[in-house]
Coordinates of C-alpha atoms in Angstrom, one line a residue:
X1 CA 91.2 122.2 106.3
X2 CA 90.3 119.6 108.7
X3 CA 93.9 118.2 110.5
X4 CA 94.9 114.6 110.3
X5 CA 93.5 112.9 113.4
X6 CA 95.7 112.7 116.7
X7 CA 97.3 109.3 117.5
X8 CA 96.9 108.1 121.0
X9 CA 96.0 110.4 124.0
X10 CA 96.8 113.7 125.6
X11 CA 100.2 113.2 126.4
X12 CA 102.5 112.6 123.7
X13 CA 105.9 110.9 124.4
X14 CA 109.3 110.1 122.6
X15 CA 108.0 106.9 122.1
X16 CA 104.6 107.6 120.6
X17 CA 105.7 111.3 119.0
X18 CA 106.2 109.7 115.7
X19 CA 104.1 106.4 115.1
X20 CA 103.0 107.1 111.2
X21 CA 99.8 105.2 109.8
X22 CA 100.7 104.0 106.7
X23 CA 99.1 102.9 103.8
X24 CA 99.9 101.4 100.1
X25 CA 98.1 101.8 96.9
X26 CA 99.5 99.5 94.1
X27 CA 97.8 101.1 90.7
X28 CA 98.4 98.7 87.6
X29 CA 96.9 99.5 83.8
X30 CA 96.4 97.7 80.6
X31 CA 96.5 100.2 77.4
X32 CA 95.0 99.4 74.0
X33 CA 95.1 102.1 71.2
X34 CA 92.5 100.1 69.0
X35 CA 92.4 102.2 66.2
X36 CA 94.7 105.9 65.2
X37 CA 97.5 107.1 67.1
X38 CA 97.2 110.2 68.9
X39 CA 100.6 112.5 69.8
X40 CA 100.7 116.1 71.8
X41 CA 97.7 118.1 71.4
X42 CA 98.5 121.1 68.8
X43 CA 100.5 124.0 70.9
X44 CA 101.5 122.0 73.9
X45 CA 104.3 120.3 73.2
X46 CA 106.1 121.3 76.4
X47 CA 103.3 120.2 78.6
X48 CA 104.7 117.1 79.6
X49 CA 107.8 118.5 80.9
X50 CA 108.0 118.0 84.3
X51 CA 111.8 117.8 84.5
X52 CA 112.1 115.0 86.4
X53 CA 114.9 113.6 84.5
X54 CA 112.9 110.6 82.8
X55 CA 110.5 110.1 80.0
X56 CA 106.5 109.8 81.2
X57 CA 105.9 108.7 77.6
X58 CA 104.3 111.4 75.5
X59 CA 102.4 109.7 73.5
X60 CA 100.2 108.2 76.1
X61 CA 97.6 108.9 78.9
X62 CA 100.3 109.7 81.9
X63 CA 103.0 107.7 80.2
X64 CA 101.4 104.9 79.5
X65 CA 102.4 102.2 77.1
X66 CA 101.0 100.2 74.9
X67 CA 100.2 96.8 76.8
X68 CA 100.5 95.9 80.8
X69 CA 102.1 99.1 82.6
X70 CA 103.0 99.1 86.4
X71 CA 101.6 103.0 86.8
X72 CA 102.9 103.3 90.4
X73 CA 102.8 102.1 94.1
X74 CA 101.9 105.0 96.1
X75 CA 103.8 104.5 100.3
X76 CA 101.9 107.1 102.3
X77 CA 103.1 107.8 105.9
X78 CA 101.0 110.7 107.9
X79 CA 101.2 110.9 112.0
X80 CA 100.4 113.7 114.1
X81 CA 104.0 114.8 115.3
X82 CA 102.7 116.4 119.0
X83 CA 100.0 118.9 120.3
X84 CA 101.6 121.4 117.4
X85 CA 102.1 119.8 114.0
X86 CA 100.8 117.0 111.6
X87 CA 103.3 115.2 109.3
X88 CA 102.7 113.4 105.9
X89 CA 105.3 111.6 103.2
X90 CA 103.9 110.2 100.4
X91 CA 106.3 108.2 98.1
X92 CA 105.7 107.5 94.4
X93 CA 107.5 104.2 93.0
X94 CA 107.4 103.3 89.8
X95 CA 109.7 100.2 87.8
X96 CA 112.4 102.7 87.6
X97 CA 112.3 105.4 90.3
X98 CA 111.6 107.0 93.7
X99 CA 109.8 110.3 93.9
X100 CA 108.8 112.2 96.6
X101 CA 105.4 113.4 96.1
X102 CA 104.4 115.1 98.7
X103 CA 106.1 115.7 102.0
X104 CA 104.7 118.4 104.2
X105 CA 103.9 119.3 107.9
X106 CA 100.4 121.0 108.6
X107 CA 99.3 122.9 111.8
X108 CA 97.1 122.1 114.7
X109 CA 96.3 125.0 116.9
X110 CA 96.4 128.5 115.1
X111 CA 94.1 130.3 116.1
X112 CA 90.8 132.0 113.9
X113 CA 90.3 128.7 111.8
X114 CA 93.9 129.5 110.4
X115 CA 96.1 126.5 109.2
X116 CA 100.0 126.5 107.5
X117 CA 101.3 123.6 105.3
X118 CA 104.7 123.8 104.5
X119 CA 107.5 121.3 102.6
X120 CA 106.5 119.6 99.2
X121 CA 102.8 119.4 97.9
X122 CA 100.1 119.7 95.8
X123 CA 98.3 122.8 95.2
X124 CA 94.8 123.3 95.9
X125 CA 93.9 125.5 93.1
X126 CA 90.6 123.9 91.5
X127 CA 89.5 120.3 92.6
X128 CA 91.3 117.2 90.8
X129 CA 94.6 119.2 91.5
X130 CA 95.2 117.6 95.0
X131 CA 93.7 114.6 94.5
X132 CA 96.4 111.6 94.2
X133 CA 95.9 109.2 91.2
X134 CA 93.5 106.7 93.3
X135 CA 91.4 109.8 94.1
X136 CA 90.0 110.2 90.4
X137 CA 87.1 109.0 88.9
X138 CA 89.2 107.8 85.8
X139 CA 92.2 105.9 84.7
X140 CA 93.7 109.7 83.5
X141 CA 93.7 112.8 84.5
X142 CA 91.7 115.5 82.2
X143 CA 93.5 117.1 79.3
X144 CA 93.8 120.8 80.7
X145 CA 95.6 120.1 84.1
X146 CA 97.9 117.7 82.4
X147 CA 98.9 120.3 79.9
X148 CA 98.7 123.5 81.8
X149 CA 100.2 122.1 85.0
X150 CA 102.3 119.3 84.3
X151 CA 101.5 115.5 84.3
X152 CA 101.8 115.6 88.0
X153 CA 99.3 118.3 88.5
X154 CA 100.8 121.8 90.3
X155 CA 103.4 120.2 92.6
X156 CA 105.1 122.4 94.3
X157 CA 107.9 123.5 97.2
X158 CA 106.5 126.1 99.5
X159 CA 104.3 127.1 102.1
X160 CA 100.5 127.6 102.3
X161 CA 98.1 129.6 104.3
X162 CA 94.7 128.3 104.6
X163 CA 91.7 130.6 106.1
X164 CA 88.3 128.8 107.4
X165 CA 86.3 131.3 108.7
X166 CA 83.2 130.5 111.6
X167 CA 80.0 131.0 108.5
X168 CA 77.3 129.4 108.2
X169 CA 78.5 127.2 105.4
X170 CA 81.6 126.1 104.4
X171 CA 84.3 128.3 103.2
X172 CA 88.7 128.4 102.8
X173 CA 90.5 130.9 101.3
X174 CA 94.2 129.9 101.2
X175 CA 97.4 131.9 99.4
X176 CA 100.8 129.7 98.6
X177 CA 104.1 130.8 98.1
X178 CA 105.7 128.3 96.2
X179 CA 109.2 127.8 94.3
X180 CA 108.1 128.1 90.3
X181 CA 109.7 125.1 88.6
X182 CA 106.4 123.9 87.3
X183 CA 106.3 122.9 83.1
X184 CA 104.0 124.9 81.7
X185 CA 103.1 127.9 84.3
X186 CA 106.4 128.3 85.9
X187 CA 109.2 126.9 84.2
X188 CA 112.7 127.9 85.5
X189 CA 115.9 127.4 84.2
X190 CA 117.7 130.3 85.6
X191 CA 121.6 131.2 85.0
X192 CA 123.7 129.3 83.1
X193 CA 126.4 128.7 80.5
X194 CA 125.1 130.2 77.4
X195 CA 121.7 131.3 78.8
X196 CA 120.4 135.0 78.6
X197 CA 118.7 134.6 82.3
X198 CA 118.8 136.6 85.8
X199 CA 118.6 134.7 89.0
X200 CA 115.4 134.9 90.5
X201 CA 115.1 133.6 93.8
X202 CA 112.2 131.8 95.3
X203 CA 109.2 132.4 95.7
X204 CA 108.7 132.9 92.1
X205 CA 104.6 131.5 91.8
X206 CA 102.2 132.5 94.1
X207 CA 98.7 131.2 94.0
X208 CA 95.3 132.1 95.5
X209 CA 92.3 130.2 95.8
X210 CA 88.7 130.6 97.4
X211 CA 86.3 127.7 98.3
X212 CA 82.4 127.9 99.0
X213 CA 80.4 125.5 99.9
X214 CA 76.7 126.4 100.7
X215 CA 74.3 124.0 102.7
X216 CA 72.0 122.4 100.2
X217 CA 70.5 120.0 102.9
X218 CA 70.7 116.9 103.8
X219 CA 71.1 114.5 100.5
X220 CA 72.8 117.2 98.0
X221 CA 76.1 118.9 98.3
X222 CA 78.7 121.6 96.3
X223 CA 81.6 123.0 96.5
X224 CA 82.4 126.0 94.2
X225 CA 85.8 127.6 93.6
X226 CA 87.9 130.1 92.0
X227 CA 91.7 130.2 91.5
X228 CA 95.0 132.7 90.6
X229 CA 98.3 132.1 90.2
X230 CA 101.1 134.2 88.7
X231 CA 104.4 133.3 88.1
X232 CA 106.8 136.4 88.1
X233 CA 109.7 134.0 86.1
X234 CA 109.1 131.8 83.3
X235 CA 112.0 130.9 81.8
X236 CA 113.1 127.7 78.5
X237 CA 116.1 127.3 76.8
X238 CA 116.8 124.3 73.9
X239 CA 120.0 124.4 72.6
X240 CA 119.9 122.8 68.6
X241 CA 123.5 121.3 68.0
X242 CA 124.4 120.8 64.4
X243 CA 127.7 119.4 64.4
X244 CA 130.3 122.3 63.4
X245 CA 127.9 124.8 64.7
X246 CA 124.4 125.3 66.9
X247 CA 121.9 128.0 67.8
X248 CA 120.4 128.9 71.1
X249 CA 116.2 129.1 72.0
X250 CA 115.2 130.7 75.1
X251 CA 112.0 131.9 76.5
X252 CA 112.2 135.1 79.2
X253 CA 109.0 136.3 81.0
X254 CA 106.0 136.0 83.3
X255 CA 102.6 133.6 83.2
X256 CA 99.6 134.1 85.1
X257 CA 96.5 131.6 85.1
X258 CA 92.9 131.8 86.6
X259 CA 90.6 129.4 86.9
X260 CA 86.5 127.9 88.4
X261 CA 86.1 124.6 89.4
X262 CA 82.5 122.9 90.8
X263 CA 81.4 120.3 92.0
X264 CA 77.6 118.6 93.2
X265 CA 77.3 115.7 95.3
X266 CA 74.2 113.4 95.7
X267 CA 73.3 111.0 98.3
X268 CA 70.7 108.9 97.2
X269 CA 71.3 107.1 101.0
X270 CA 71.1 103.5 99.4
X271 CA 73.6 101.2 100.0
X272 CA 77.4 101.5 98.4
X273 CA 76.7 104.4 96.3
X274 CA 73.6 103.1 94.1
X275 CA 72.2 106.0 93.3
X276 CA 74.7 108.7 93.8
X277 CA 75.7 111.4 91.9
X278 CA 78.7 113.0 91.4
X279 CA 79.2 116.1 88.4
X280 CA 82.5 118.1 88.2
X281 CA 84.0 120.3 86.0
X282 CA 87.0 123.2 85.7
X283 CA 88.3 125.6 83.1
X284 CA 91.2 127.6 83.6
X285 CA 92.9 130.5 81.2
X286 CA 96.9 130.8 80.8
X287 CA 99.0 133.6 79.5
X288 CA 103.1 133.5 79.1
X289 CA 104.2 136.7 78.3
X290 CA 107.8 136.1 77.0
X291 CA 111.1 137.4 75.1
X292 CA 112.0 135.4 72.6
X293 CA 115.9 134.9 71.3
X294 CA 117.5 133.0 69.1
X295 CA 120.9 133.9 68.4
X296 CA 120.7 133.3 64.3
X297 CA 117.4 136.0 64.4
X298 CA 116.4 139.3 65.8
X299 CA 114.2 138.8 69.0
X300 CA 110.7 138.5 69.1
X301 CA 108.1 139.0 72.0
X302 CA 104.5 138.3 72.6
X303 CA 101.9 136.6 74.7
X304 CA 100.7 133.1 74.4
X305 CA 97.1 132.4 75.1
X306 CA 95.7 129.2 76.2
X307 CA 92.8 127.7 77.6
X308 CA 91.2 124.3 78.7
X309 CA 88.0 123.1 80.6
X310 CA 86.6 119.1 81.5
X311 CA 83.4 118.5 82.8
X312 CA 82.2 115.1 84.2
X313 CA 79.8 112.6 85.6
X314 CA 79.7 109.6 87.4
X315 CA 76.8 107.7 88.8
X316 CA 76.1 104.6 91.1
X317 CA 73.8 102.2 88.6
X318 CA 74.2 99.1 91.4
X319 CA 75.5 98.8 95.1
X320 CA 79.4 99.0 94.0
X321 CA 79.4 100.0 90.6
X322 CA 79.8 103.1 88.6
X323 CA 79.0 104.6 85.0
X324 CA 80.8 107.4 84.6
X325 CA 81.4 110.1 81.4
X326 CA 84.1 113.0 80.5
X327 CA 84.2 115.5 78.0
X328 CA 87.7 117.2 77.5
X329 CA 88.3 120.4 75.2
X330 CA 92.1 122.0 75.1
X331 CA 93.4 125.1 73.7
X332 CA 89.6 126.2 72.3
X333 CA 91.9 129.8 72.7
X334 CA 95.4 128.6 72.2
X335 CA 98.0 130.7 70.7
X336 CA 101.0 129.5 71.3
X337 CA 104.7 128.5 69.7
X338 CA 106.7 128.3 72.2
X339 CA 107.8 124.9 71.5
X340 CA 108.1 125.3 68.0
X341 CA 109.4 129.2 67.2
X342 CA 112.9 128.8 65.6
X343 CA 112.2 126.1 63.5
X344 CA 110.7 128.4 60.2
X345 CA 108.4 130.0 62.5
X346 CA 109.4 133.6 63.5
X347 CA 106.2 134.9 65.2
X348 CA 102.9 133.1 67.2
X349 CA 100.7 131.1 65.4
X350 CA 97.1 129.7 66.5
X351 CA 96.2 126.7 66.4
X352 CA 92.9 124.8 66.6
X353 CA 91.1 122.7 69.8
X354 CA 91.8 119.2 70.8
X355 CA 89.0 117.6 72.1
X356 CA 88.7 114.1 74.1
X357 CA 85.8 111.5 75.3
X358 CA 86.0 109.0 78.1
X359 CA 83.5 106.5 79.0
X360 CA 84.1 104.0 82.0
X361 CA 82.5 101.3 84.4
X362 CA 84.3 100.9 87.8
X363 CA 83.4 97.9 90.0
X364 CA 84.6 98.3 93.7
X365 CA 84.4 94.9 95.6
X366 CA 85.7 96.8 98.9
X367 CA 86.7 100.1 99.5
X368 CA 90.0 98.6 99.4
X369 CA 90.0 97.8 95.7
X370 CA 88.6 98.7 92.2
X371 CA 88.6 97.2 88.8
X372 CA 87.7 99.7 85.9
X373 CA 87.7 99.7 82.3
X374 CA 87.3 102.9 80.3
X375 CA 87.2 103.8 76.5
X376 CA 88.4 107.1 75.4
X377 CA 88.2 108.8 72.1
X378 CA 90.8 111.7 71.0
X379 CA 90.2 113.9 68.4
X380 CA 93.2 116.3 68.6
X381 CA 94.5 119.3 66.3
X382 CA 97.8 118.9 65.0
X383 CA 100.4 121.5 63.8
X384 CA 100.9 119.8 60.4
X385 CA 98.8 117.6 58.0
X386 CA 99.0 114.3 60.8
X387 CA 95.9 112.6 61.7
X388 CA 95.2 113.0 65.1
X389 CA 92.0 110.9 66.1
X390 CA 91.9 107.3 67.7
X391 CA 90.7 105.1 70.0
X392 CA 92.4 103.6 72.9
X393 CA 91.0 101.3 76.0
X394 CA 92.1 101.1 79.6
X395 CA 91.4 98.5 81.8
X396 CA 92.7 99.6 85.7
X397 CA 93.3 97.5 88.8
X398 CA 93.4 99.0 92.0
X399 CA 94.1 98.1 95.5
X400 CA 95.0 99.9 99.0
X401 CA 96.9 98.2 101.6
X402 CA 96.5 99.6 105.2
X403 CA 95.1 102.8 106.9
X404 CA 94.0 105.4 104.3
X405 CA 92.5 108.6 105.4
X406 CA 89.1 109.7 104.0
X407 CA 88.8 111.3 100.9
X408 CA 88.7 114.9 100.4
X409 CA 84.7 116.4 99.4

């Protein structure tokens, strides 16, 4: 984990202790659903969720609407803070709110290639994980860290420990202890009026991760990883008013998830990418093992079983522009009601895979801007009798205003 670079000289002073780079990235989106509509894959129905206190719009690609959407303007602030730490704050605006996204301070001088991040962040389980929306190679994010993880990816308070030892090749082993509020690995409501739950105090996820990446010469490049996380509280509760009288749903247990993740690079060595490649792909495996109540029935346990994998691949047909292709498939295992047991369902149910294509052309006239436009098609299962398929097109514009650091491999 390579440290953000040092600003000015040896000596750091009061005045120059804190003098942030700082960059903007305005991300703007037109959405067309052209033909079908298509809802919440079957058996995720809580995996938008984030609990942020607003809708993201479930119907859509990251809460997209129909027409001209303002996705976000991402303010990013990172300085080295002296000889000891590195600071960054990035800021997520969209029409209606003010998010912190990430706000953490990394180390500079541990010793034995070790490294601590520790404040707000994204995890580095898998690959697309950490990336920020301008990182990806299309307009959304794939269908299994959306619904696993959240819309926002695994976001998390906490602290990390990275590990790059002196090999011949590149390698990081890291382990976070993080806070557990995530939808749809960590949800936690804890106690309160009317809820069946214990307190647990945080850390209630921790995570593990392992990343190798073996010299393949001088044109080609991968990275290859594997990733745990278990979350020792995973806790719902819906309460169903009815007028004169209601009934209580909760969800009590643990989750654990593992997952691999890849990635090849090639450099054809032409100029602005014509001729690279780039191929990537992840699957990852979730189970929630919960106690179920609802206060009109007798309780009911079991495990829910879920699973999800992308795989994609972009390449540089001309200097500045890029073809690139996705396949999705969600819940090919996926047993799972959490979202829907008390309403005539007493018991788990399985349901069937939702699958998705992308297509896109991205045209980047600087590094400082892109325009892409991308077709997807959604074939999804549903829980009842509803057709599920459509079409939808996305055309993104992109642009970054001042210094941005390099992208990760």
């Amino acid at each position: 984990m390579t440290p953000l670079p040092a600003l000015g000289g040896e000596r750091v002073s009061s005045g120059s202790a804190f003098n942030p780079d700082i960059s903007v990235i305005i991300d703007t989106v037109y959405l067309n659903e052209f033909s079908g509509h298509v809802g919440t894959p079957a058996g995720f129905g809580g995996g938008h969720d984030h609990d942020h206190g607003h809708d993201h719009g479930h119907d859509h690609d990251h809460g997209l609407e129909e027409g001209f959407n303002f996705r976000s303007a991402e303010l990013t602030f990172t300085a080295s803070v002296d000889h000891y730490f590195d600071a960054l704050l990035t800021l997520h605006l969209d029409e209606d709110h003010v998010e912190v996204e990430e706000a953490y301070i990394t180390t500079r001088s541990l010793p034995a290639g070790l490294q601590i991040k520790a404040g707000k962040f994204l995890s580095d389980i898998g690959y697309i994980n950490a990336q920020h929306t301008h990182d990806w190679a299309f307009v959304d994010r794939p269908l299994v860290n959306e619904y696993l993880f959240g819309d926002h990816g695994l976001q998390e308070k906490g602290v990390q420990l990275t590990w790059t030892p002196k090999t011949a090749f590149y390698s990081v082993f890291g382990l976070e202890l993080l806070q557990g509020e995530t939808a749809g690995i960590a949800s936690y409501e804890g106690h309160g009026e009317g809820k069946p739950f214990s307190d647990k105090s945080g850390p209630r996820l921790i995570t593990g991760f392992a990343k190798l990446a073996p010299d393949l010469g001088y044109n080609h490049a991968a990275q290859f990883g594997l990733s745990y996380g278990h979350a020792r509280a995973f806790q719902l509760s819906d309460f169903h008013d009815h007028g004169d009288h209601g009934h209580r749903l909760s969800w009590d247990g643990t989750a654990w998830f593992a997952g691999v993740d890849a990635v090849y690079k090639y450099d054809a060595g032409r100029s602005f990418g014509h001729g690279d490649w780039v191929v990537q792909g992840e699957y990852y495996h979730r189970e929630i093992d919960v106690d179920f109540r609802n206060n009109q029935r007798p309780p009911v346990s079991g495990v829910a079983r879920q699973d999800g994998l992308y795989v994609q691949a972009v390449y540089g047909i001309a200097p500045r522009w890029q073809f690139g292709v996705r396949a999705d498939a969600l819940g090919m295992t996926n047993r799972n009601t959490l979202q829907w047991m008390g309403h005539g369902h007493q018991g788990y149910e399985s349901f069937g895979t939702s699958y998705r294509y992308a297509a896109n052309l991205t045209f980047r006239p600087t590094e400082f801007s892109l325009l892409r436009a991308q077709v997807n098609r959604a074939d999804f299962a549903s829980e009842d009798d509803h057709d599920e398929d459509g079409w939808a097109f996305m055309l993104q514009f992109q642009v970054a205003l001042g210094v941005h650091g390099a992208h990760r491999f």
